[in-house]
Coordinates of C-alpha atoms in Angstrom, one line a residue:
Chain A
M1 CA 1.2 -29.1 -21.4
I2 CA -2.2 -28.6 -21.8
S3 CA -2.8 -24.5 -22.5
P4 CA -6.0 -23.8 -20.6
P5 CA -8.0 -22.3 -20.8
R6 CA -10.2 -25.6 -22.1
P7 CA -11.3 -24.4 -25.5
V8 CA -14.3 -26.8 -24.2
E9 CA -15.1 -26.4 -20.5
P10 CA -17.4 -28.2 -18.7
P11 CA -21.7 -27.3 -18.5
V12 CA -22.2 -27.9 -15.5
G13 CA -25.8 -31.1 -15.9
E14 CA -28.4 -31.1 -14.4
A15 CA -27.5 -33.6 -11.8
S16 CA -24.0 -32.5 -10.8
A17 CA -24.6 -28.9 -9.7
P18 CA -22.5 -30.7 -6.2
F19 CA -20.0 -31.7 -7.1
W20 CA -18.9 -28.3 -9.8
E21 CA -19.3 -26.7 -6.7
A22 CA -17.3 -28.7 -4.7
T23 CA -14.6 -28.1 -7.3
R24 CA -14.2 -24.6 -6.4
A25 CA -12.7 -25.6 -3.3
K26 CA -11.0 -27.6 -4.8
R27 CA -11.8 -31.3 -3.9
L28 CA -13.4 -34.1 -5.9
V29 CA -16.8 -35.7 -4.1
V30 CA -18.6 -38.9 -5.4
Q31 CA -22.8 -39.8 -5.7
W32 CA -23.5 -42.2 -3.7
C33 CA -26.7 -44.2 -3.6
T34 CA -27.8 -44.1 0.4
A35 CA -30.6 -47.4 -0.6
C36 CA -27.4 -49.2 -2.5
E37 CA -24.3 -47.8 -1.1
R38 CA -22.9 -47.6 -3.7
P39 CA -21.2 -44.7 -5.6
I40 CA -22.4 -43.8 -9.3
F41 CA -20.4 -41.5 -11.6
Y42 CA -21.4 -39.8 -13.5
P43 CA -23.9 -37.5 -11.8
R44 CA -28.0 -38.4 -12.4
E45 CA -30.5 -37.0 -11.0
V46 CA -31.6 -41.0 -10.2
C47 CA -29.0 -44.6 -9.6
P48 CA -28.8 -46.5 -11.8
V49 CA -29.4 -49.2 -10.6
C50 CA -32.4 -49.2 -8.5
L51 CA -33.6 -46.3 -10.1
G52 CA -33.6 -45.0 -6.6
S53 CA -33.1 -41.3 -5.6
S54 CA -31.5 -41.6 -2.1
L55 CA -28.3 -39.8 -3.1
E56 CA -26.2 -38.1 -1.5
W57 CA -22.1 -36.7 -1.7
R58 CA -18.5 -37.7 -0.7
D59 CA -15.6 -36.8 -0.4
S60 CA -13.4 -38.6 -2.6
Q61 CA -10.1 -40.0 -1.1
G62 CA -8.9 -38.6 -4.1
R63 CA -6.4 -41.0 -5.7
G64 CA -6.4 -44.6 -8.1
R65 CA -4.9 -46.1 -10.6
I66 CA -4.6 -45.6 -14.5
D67 CA -7.0 -47.8 -16.3
A68 CA -6.6 -47.1 -20.3
F69 CA -5.0 -44.3 -22.2
T70 CA -3.7 -42.8 -24.6
V71 CA -1.6 -40.2 -25.8
E72 CA -2.5 -37.4 -27.9
H73 CA 0.0 -36.4 -30.5
R74 CA -1.7 -34.2 -32.9
P75 CA -2.7 -32.0 -30.6
Q76 CA -4.8 -29.2 -31.4
P77 CA -3.1 -26.4 -31.3
S78 CA -5.8 -24.4 -29.4
F79 CA -5.8 -27.6 -26.6
A80 CA -2.0 -28.8 -26.6
D81 CA 1.4 -28.1 -27.8
E82 CA 3.4 -31.0 -28.0
P83 CA 1.6 -34.7 -27.3
Y84 CA -0.4 -35.4 -23.4
V85 CA -2.3 -37.6 -22.2
I86 CA -5.6 -38.8 -21.4
A87 CA -6.6 -41.2 -19.4
L88 CA -9.9 -43.3 -17.6
V89 CA -8.8 -43.1 -14.0
D90 CA -10.4 -46.1 -11.2
L91 CA -11.1 -44.1 -8.5
A92 CA -10.0 -46.1 -5.2
D93 CA -13.9 -45.0 -4.2
G94 CA -15.3 -47.8 -6.8
V95 CA -16.3 -45.6 -10.6
R96 CA -14.2 -44.6 -13.5
M97 CA -13.7 -41.2 -14.3
M98 CA -12.3 -39.5 -17.8
T99 CA -8.9 -37.0 -17.0
N100 CA -5.7 -36.1 -18.2
I101 CA -2.2 -37.2 -16.2
V102 CA -0.1 -34.3 -15.9
G103 CA 3.1 -34.1 -13.4
C104 CA 5.2 -36.8 -15.8
R105 CA 6.3 -36.9 -19.2
P106 CA 4.0 -39.2 -21.9
E107 CA 6.4 -42.1 -21.8
E108 CA 6.0 -42.4 -17.9
V109 CA 2.6 -43.5 -17.8
R110 CA 2.0 -47.1 -17.2
V111 CA -1.5 -49.2 -17.4
G112 CA -1.7 -49.6 -13.6
M113 CA -0.6 -46.5 -12.5
E114 CA -1.7 -44.8 -9.6
V115 CA -2.4 -41.6 -9.4
V116 CA -3.5 -38.4 -7.4
V117 CA -6.7 -35.7 -8.3
S118 CA -4.8 -32.6 -8.8
W119 CA -6.8 -29.2 -10.6
E120 CA -6.8 -27.0 -12.7
P121 CA -8.6 -23.6 -12.8
L122 CA -11.4 -23.8 -15.3
T123 CA -12.4 -19.8 -16.4
D124 CA -15.3 -19.2 -14.3
G125 CA -13.6 -20.3 -11.1
R126 CA -14.0 -24.0 -11.3
N127 CA -11.3 -26.6 -11.4
L128 CA -11.2 -29.6 -13.4
A129 CA -9.6 -32.9 -11.4
V130 CA -6.2 -33.4 -13.3
F131 CA -4.3 -36.3 -11.4
G132 CA -0.7 -37.0 -11.6
P133 CA 1.4 -39.6 -10.7
A134 CA 1.1 -40.2 -6.2
P135 CA 3.8 -39.6 -4.9
E136 CA 5.2 -42.8 -4.0
T137 CA 5.2 -44.0 -7.6
R138 CA 7.2 -40.9 -8.2
A139 CA 9.9 -41.8 -5.9
G140 CA 9.4 -45.6 -6.4
G141 CA 11.6 -48.0 -8.8
A142 CA 8.0 -49.4 -10.7
R143 CA 8.1 -47.7 -13.5
Chain B
M1 CA -34.9 -66.7 -25.0
S2 CA -33.2 -69.9 -27.8
G3 CA -36.4 -71.5 -28.6
P4 CA -38.3 -68.4 -30.1
E5 CA -34.8 -66.6 -31.5
R6 CA -34.2 -70.6 -33.3
T7 CA -37.9 -68.5 -34.9
L8 CA -35.3 -66.0 -37.0
R9 CA -32.9 -68.6 -38.7
A10 CA -33.8 -68.6 -42.7
A11 CA -37.1 -67.6 -42.4
S12 CA -35.4 -64.8 -44.7
A13 CA -32.4 -64.1 -46.7
I14 CA -31.0 -61.2 -48.4
V15 CA -32.2 -61.0 -52.8
G16 CA -29.8 -57.8 -53.6
V17 CA -26.7 -55.3 -53.2
A18 CA -25.0 -52.6 -54.3
D19 CA -22.1 -51.1 -54.1
A20 CA -20.2 -48.3 -54.4
A21 CA -17.1 -47.0 -53.9
S22 CA -13.5 -45.3 -55.8
P23 CA -9.5 -46.2 -55.6
T24 CA -9.5 -42.3 -55.8
G25 CA -11.9 -42.4 -52.6
E26 CA -14.3 -39.7 -54.6
L27 CA -18.6 -40.7 -56.1
D28 CA -20.2 -38.5 -58.3
L29 CA -23.1 -38.5 -56.7
H30 CA -24.1 -37.9 -53.3
G31 CA -26.8 -37.6 -51.1
R32 CA -30.2 -39.9 -51.9
A33 CA -30.0 -39.7 -55.9
L34 CA -26.6 -41.5 -54.3
E35 CA -28.6 -43.5 -52.1
A36 CA -31.3 -44.2 -55.2
A37 CA -28.7 -45.4 -57.1
M38 CA -27.5 -47.4 -55.0
V39 CA -31.5 -48.7 -53.9
K40 CA -31.7 -49.9 -57.8
E41 CA -29.3 -51.7 -58.1
A42 CA -29.8 -53.8 -55.5
L43 CA -32.7 -54.2 -56.6
D44 CA -32.2 -54.8 -60.6
D45 CA -29.4 -57.6 -58.5
A46 CA -32.6 -59.0 -57.0
G47 CA -34.5 -58.6 -60.0
L48 CA -37.4 -56.5 -58.1
E49 CA -39.1 -53.4 -58.5
L50 CA -39.9 -50.3 -55.9
S51 CA -42.9 -51.0 -56.1
D52 CA -42.5 -54.7 -53.8
V53 CA -41.0 -51.9 -50.9
D54 CA -43.0 -52.4 -48.6
G55 CA -40.2 -52.0 -45.7
V56 CA -37.2 -49.4 -45.3
C57 CA -34.4 -49.2 -43.2
H58 CA -32.6 -45.8 -43.3
A59 CA -29.7 -45.0 -40.2
E60 CA -31.1 -41.2 -40.7
S61 CA -34.6 -41.6 -41.1
S62 CA -36.2 -44.2 -43.6
M63 CA -39.5 -41.6 -43.6
A64 CA -37.3 -39.0 -45.3
V65 CA -35.4 -41.5 -47.9
A66 CA -39.0 -43.4 -48.3
E67 CA -41.1 -40.2 -49.0
Y68 CA -37.9 -39.7 -52.1
L69 CA -38.1 -42.5 -53.0
G70 CA -41.9 -42.9 -53.8
V71 CA -42.4 -45.7 -51.1
H72 CA -45.6 -45.9 -49.0
P73 CA -43.6 -48.2 -46.4
R74 CA -45.4 -50.4 -43.8
F75 CA -42.5 -51.3 -42.2
T76 CA -40.2 -48.1 -41.0
E77 CA -36.1 -48.6 -39.3
S78 CA -34.3 -46.0 -38.8
T79 CA -32.6 -47.7 -35.5
M80 CA -29.0 -45.5 -35.5
T81 CA -26.3 -47.2 -33.4
G82 CA -23.5 -45.3 -35.5
G83 CA -21.6 -48.8 -38.1
S84 CA -23.5 -50.9 -36.7
S85 CA -26.8 -50.2 -37.4
F86 CA -26.9 -52.1 -40.7
E87 CA -26.5 -55.4 -39.5
V88 CA -29.5 -54.5 -36.7
H89 CA -32.0 -53.5 -39.4
V90 CA -31.1 -56.3 -40.7
E91 CA -31.8 -58.2 -37.3
H92 CA -35.9 -55.7 -37.2
A93 CA -36.1 -56.5 -41.1
A94 CA -35.9 -61.0 -40.3
A95 CA -37.6 -60.4 -37.5
A96 CA -41.0 -58.1 -39.0
I97 CA -40.2 -60.4 -42.0
A98 CA -40.9 -63.8 -40.1
A99 CA -44.1 -62.4 -38.0
G100 CA -45.2 -61.1 -41.6
L101 CA -45.1 -57.8 -41.1
C102 CA -44.4 -56.4 -44.0
E103 CA -42.3 -58.6 -47.6
V104 CA -39.9 -56.5 -48.8
V105 CA -38.1 -53.8 -47.2
V106 CA -34.7 -51.7 -48.5
G107 CA -32.0 -51.1 -46.4
V108 CA -30.0 -48.4 -47.6
Y109 CA -27.4 -45.9 -47.0
A110 CA -24.9 -42.9 -48.3
A111 CA -22.1 -41.2 -47.0
T112 CA -19.1 -39.1 -49.1
P113 CA -17.0 -37.3 -45.8
R114 CA -14.1 -37.1 -48.6
S115 CA -16.5 -35.3 -51.9
D116 CA -17.9 -33.6 -50.0
R117 CA -15.1 -31.4 -48.8
T118 CA -13.4 -31.4 -52.4
Q119 CA -16.5 -29.8 -53.2
G120 CA -17.2 -27.5 -50.7
R121 CA -20.6 -29.4 -49.3
P122 CA -21.6 -28.3 -46.1
S123 CA -20.9 -31.4 -43.7
R124 CA -23.6 -33.3 -42.7
R125 CA -22.4 -33.4 -39.7
R126 CA -24.6 -33.5 -36.4
L127 CA -24.7 -33.4 -32.8
P128 CA -26.2 -35.4 -30.4
A129 CA -29.1 -34.3 -29.6
G130 CA -30.3 -33.5 -26.0
P131 CA -28.5 -33.2 -22.9
N132 CA -25.2 -35.1 -23.5
P133 CA -23.2 -36.0 -21.6
A134 CA -19.9 -36.5 -23.2
A135 CA -19.8 -32.1 -23.0
E136 CA -18.8 -32.4 -19.8
W137 CA -17.0 -35.4 -18.6
E138 CA -15.3 -36.1 -21.8
W139 CA -15.3 -33.9 -24.5
P140 CA -12.7 -31.2 -22.1
F141 CA -9.7 -33.8 -21.6
G142 CA -9.7 -33.4 -25.6
L143 CA -9.9 -37.2 -26.2
R144 CA -10.2 -37.6 -29.8
M145 CA -12.8 -38.8 -31.6
P146 CA -12.9 -41.5 -32.8
M147 CA -9.4 -42.9 -32.3
G148 CA -8.8 -41.5 -29.0
P149 CA -11.6 -44.8 -27.1
Y150 CA -9.6 -46.8 -29.4
A151 CA -6.1 -46.4 -28.2
M152 CA -7.9 -46.9 -24.5
A153 CA -9.2 -50.2 -25.9
A154 CA -5.3 -50.7 -27.7
S155 CA -3.2 -49.7 -24.0
R156 CA -5.6 -51.8 -21.8
H157 CA -5.7 -54.6 -24.2
M158 CA -1.7 -54.6 -24.2
A159 CA -0.5 -53.9 -21.0
R160 CA -3.5 -57.2 -19.7
F161 CA -2.0 -59.7 -22.5
G162 CA 1.0 -58.1 -23.4
T163 CA -0.7 -57.6 -26.6
T164 CA 1.9 -55.5 -29.2
S165 CA 1.8 -52.6 -32.1
E166 CA 3.4 -55.6 -34.2
Q167 CA 0.1 -57.7 -34.3
L168 CA -2.1 -54.9 -34.5
A169 CA -0.1 -54.1 -37.8
Q170 CA -0.2 -57.5 -38.9
I171 CA -4.3 -57.6 -38.9
A172 CA -3.7 -53.8 -41.8
V173 CA -1.3 -55.6 -43.6
S174 CA -4.0 -58.8 -43.6
T175 CA -6.4 -56.8 -45.1
R176 CA -4.7 -54.5 -47.8
E177 CA -3.7 -58.2 -49.4
W178 CA -7.3 -58.8 -49.4
A179 CA -7.5 -55.5 -50.5
S180 CA -5.2 -55.6 -53.3
R181 CA -7.5 -58.4 -55.1
N182 CA -10.5 -55.8 -55.4
P183 CA -9.9 -53.5 -58.2
R184 CA -12.9 -49.8 -56.2
A185 CA -10.6 -50.5 -52.9
R186 CA -8.7 -46.8 -52.2
Y187 CA -5.7 -48.9 -51.3
Q188 CA -4.1 -51.8 -53.3
S189 CA -0.5 -51.6 -52.9
P190 CA 1.2 -54.4 -50.3
L191 CA 1.6 -52.4 -47.0
S192 CA 4.3 -54.0 -44.5
V193 CA 4.3 -54.3 -40.3
K194 CA 7.1 -52.2 -40.4
E195 CA 5.0 -49.1 -42.6
V196 CA 2.7 -49.3 -39.8
L197 CA 4.8 -49.2 -37.2
D198 CA 6.6 -46.5 -39.2
S199 CA 3.3 -44.5 -40.2
P200 CA 2.8 -41.2 -37.9
L201 CA 1.5 -42.2 -34.2
Q202 CA -2.6 -40.5 -33.8
C203 CA -3.4 -41.3 -30.8
A204 CA -0.9 -44.1 -28.8
P205 CA -0.6 -47.0 -28.9
L206 CA -2.9 -46.7 -32.7
H207 CA -0.8 -45.1 -35.8
L208 CA -1.9 -44.2 -38.7
L209 CA -2.2 -46.8 -40.5
D210 CA -4.1 -48.6 -38.3
C211 CA -6.7 -46.0 -38.8
C212 CA -10.4 -46.3 -41.0
L213 CA -10.2 -43.7 -44.0
V214 CA -12.5 -41.6 -44.9
T215 CA -14.1 -41.7 -48.5
D216 CA -16.6 -42.2 -50.4
G217 CA -18.7 -44.9 -50.2
A218 CA -22.7 -46.0 -50.4
G219 CA -24.2 -48.9 -50.6
A220 CA -28.2 -51.2 -50.3
F221 CA -29.4 -54.6 -49.6
V222 CA -32.8 -56.0 -50.1
L223 CA -33.9 -59.2 -47.7
T224 CA -36.9 -60.8 -47.9
S225 CA -38.8 -63.5 -46.7
A226 CA -37.7 -67.0 -47.4
A227 CA -40.9 -68.2 -49.6
R228 CA -40.4 -65.2 -52.1
A229 CA -36.3 -65.3 -51.8
K230 CA -36.7 -68.3 -53.9
D231 CA -37.7 -67.8 -57.7
L232 CA -35.6 -64.6 -58.0
A233 CA -32.9 -63.0 -59.7
R234 CA -29.9 -64.7 -57.1
P235 CA -28.5 -67.3 -55.7
P236 CA -30.7 -66.6 -52.0
V237 CA -28.7 -65.4 -49.1
Y238 CA -30.2 -66.1 -46.1
V239 CA -30.0 -64.7 -42.3
L240 CA -29.8 -67.5 -39.8
G241 CA -28.7 -65.9 -37.1
A242 CA -28.7 -62.5 -35.7
A243 CA -28.5 -60.6 -32.7
T244 CA -27.3 -57.5 -30.7
A245 CA -26.1 -56.0 -27.3
H246 CA -24.8 -52.3 -26.2
D247 CA -23.5 -52.0 -23.1
H248 CA -22.4 -47.9 -23.3
M249 CA -22.3 -45.2 -25.6
M250 CA -18.7 -42.6 -23.8
I251 CA -16.0 -45.1 -23.8
S252 CA -14.9 -43.8 -20.4
Q253 CA -18.4 -45.8 -19.0
M254 CA -17.9 -49.5 -21.1
P255 CA -16.9 -51.9 -18.0
D256 CA -13.5 -53.4 -19.6
L257 CA -11.7 -52.2 -22.4
C258 CA -10.4 -55.8 -23.4
V259 CA -14.5 -56.8 -24.1
T260 CA -17.1 -56.0 -26.7
P261 CA -20.9 -56.6 -25.9
G262 CA -19.8 -58.2 -29.2
A263 CA -19.3 -61.0 -26.9
V264 CA -23.1 -61.7 -25.3
C265 CA -24.0 -60.6 -28.6
G266 CA -21.8 -62.7 -31.5
P267 CA -22.8 -66.5 -29.2
R268 CA -26.5 -65.7 -29.6
A269 CA -26.6 -65.3 -33.1
F270 CA -23.8 -68.1 -33.1
A271 CA -26.7 -70.0 -31.9
M272 CA -29.3 -68.8 -33.3
A273 CA -27.6 -70.5 -36.5
G274 CA -27.0 -73.2 -34.9
I275 CA -23.3 -73.0 -35.6
A276 CA -20.1 -72.2 -33.9
P277 CA -16.6 -70.3 -35.4
A278 CA -15.0 -72.7 -37.1
D279 CA -17.7 -73.8 -39.3
V280 CA -17.4 -69.4 -40.7
D281 CA -15.7 -69.5 -43.4
V282 CA -15.9 -65.7 -44.2
L283 CA -15.6 -63.1 -41.5
M284 CA -16.3 -59.5 -42.1
G285 CA -15.8 -57.9 -38.3
Y286 CA -15.8 -54.1 -38.3
D287 CA -12.2 -52.8 -38.7
S288 CA -12.8 -49.3 -37.6
F289 CA -9.5 -49.6 -36.1
T290 CA -6.5 -52.9 -36.1
I291 CA -8.0 -52.9 -32.6
T292 CA -11.5 -52.9 -33.7
A293 CA -10.9 -56.2 -35.4
L294 CA -8.6 -58.3 -33.3
L295 CA -11.4 -57.4 -30.0
H296 CA -14.3 -59.3 -32.4
L297 CA -11.9 -62.2 -33.2
E298 CA -12.0 -62.9 -29.6
D299 CA -15.8 -61.6 -28.9
L300 CA -17.1 -63.9 -31.6
G301 CA -15.0 -67.4 -29.9
F302 CA -12.4 -67.2 -33.0
C303 CA -10.0 -67.1 -30.1
A304 CA -9.9 -67.2 -26.4
K305 CA -10.5 -63.1 -24.4
G306 CA -6.1 -62.3 -24.9
E307 CA -5.3 -64.4 -27.4
G308 CA -5.6 -62.1 -30.3
G309 CA -2.2 -60.7 -31.2
P310 CA -0.5 -64.3 -31.4
F311 CA -3.9 -65.6 -33.9
V312 CA -3.8 -62.5 -36.1
E313 CA -0.2 -62.5 -36.2
D314 CA 0.5 -65.7 -37.9
G315 CA -1.5 -64.2 -41.4
K316 CA -3.9 -66.1 -41.1
T317 CA -7.3 -64.0 -41.7
G318 CA -5.0 -62.7 -45.5
P319 CA -5.4 -64.8 -48.4
G320 CA -5.6 -68.4 -48.3
G321 CA -5.1 -68.5 -44.3
S322 CA -7.6 -70.3 -42.3
L323 CA -9.7 -67.6 -41.5
P324 CA -10.8 -65.1 -43.7
M325 CA -11.3 -61.8 -43.1
N326 CA -12.7 -59.1 -44.2
T327 CA -12.2 -60.0 -48.0
N328 CA -13.0 -57.0 -49.2
G329 CA -10.1 -54.8 -47.9
G330 CA -11.9 -53.9 -45.1
G331 CA -11.9 -50.3 -43.5
L332 CA -9.0 -49.7 -43.3
S333 CA -8.2 -50.3 -47.2
Y334 CA -10.8 -50.7 -49.0
T335 CA -13.3 -47.7 -48.2
H336 CA -14.8 -46.5 -45.0
P337 CA -17.3 -43.5 -45.3
G338 CA -18.6 -43.3 -41.3
M339 CA -21.2 -46.1 -40.9
Y340 CA -19.7 -49.0 -42.4
G341 CA -21.6 -52.0 -41.0
M342 CA -23.4 -51.7 -44.6
F343 CA -20.7 -53.1 -46.9
L344 CA -20.0 -56.3 -44.7
L345 CA -23.4 -57.6 -45.8
V346 CA -22.8 -56.6 -49.4
E347 CA -19.5 -58.1 -49.4
A348 CA -20.6 -61.4 -47.1
V349 CA -23.7 -61.7 -50.0
R350 CA -21.4 -61.9 -52.9
Q351 CA -18.9 -64.5 -51.5
L352 CA -21.7 -66.5 -49.6
R353 CA -23.1 -66.2 -54.0
G354 CA -19.3 -67.1 -55.3
E355 CA -19.4 -63.4 -56.9
C356 CA -16.0 -62.5 -56.1
G357 CA -13.4 -63.0 -58.5
S358 CA -9.5 -63.2 -58.0
R359 CA -10.7 -62.5 -53.3
Q360 CA -13.2 -65.0 -53.6
V361 CA -12.7 -67.8 -50.7
D362 CA -14.0 -71.2 -52.6
G363 CA -17.2 -72.9 -51.7
A364 CA -18.0 -69.9 -48.4
E365 CA -21.3 -71.0 -47.8
I366 CA -21.3 -69.4 -43.8
A367 CA -20.2 -65.6 -43.5
V368 CA -20.6 -63.3 -40.9
A369 CA -21.6 -59.8 -41.1
H370 CA -20.2 -58.8 -37.4
G371 CA -21.1 -54.4 -37.0
S372 CA -19.7 -52.5 -34.5
G373 CA -21.4 -49.5 -33.6
M374 CA -20.4 -46.1 -31.4
V375 CA -17.0 -46.7 -29.9
L376 CA -17.3 -50.2 -29.4
S377 CA -20.5 -49.2 -27.7
C378 CA -23.0 -51.1 -29.5
M379 CA -22.1 -54.3 -31.8
S380 CA -24.1 -56.0 -34.0
T381 CA -24.1 -59.5 -35.1
T382 CA -25.4 -61.7 -38.3
V383 CA -24.6 -64.7 -39.6
L384 CA -25.7 -65.7 -43.6
G385 CA -26.0 -68.7 -45.1
T386 CA -26.5 -70.6 -48.5
E387 CA -29.7 -72.7 -49.3
A388 CA -26.2 -75.5 -48.4
T389 CA -26.8 -74.7 -44.8
L390 CA -29.7 -75.0 -44.2
G391 CA -30.5 -78.3 -44.0

């Protein structure tokens, strides 16, 4: 397991304060360009397609699919006491983010697995979005 | 674009090279002194003097190294794209020479991570300047650098195409066969697929022996105009094609973990050179990890996307195989000081000059140095050829 608090807690970037504020209420939000009608991740001051600044925050569906992952077998003692999973998750909202996969054993993780967001507290009241197996995945036989 | 791009073809040539590495993994010199030794050796190799140099390339500061050497260049190049920096430098220097901006360009690199540690010298590792999105969106999750991102690419390739750990391991095995013919290689003893698979998992699915070395190493090249190259000490090795592409900085922003920007710059460099993959006699494809080399084989067109695993599993990239790859023993077994792209160029030149002894590829006329920088982020392809390829 990853042992909180994490040695590296994320800073709040120039464009991402609303993202982190929402995590205090365990809400996952995604930045959208209203001109392009496209989601943006990571958050920016301008849209990376049109360079416009008509941007807004929308609630994420909080679910996605694992695109790729690795199991860290040599954890830093300050980070975890046993192997843990780092993954790239494609959110149903249309963006990809790095995260940890929790709530199952590393050997159960698969590319393509459906996952849902869960939250791990940071030391300043914000929460970090991590992901675990979607309930139907756990119940189903798709291993 | 193909018209103007072709103007770089054979406009310049690498006329001098040098590199340093040791089976101990450590070198006696370090820092600027090691860089100066490499520059001297490469200039001697070319039959040129320091006073001939009017262009300097260095991936940290061409200004600092030029000042140390006492050179006052009119072409300066400090592009830093990680391990592919040196192929980018050749591309830019070749363009500058073709445009008449300069005539004799030296590129140099030295790093001594292993002896820095054993000798207690301060680490040269630097943090990126300015706001860094990785601190916010990647570092909190504990992804080890640099192998974590490559392990993710391997996991994706395995899931999508059925690539196996055995196939990746074969790349390390074939590369070790080449290293056994290089007396300066860090590891020269035979290696088996089983030994790779039995080595400790680092970032799964990558094992320790899927990963490059950490060694001291250094190198330099001298590039000049085709006209000037004709009457120097060694046979010119012409730059036939060069191209660069990047599509992300952080692995979480890579559009497709199975397709590197080499799929863009590789075909462009080949088109400039007027060659096809089948024309390549020696492939120097940056092997930071076994998966890195496998992706190059696909993206450069030596096999179809997804077929890299079956392509390598019969050992065809090793000695006697149909596609000699990383004949110096690569980053996996020869040396890897951090930014390995310099050694791709040096070995490619030596193969085309027929200087490689027991690992010489008979009749090598065309070699490709394909650099990979950061986390599969920036690829740069240099196509090199002998005089015989100019027809």
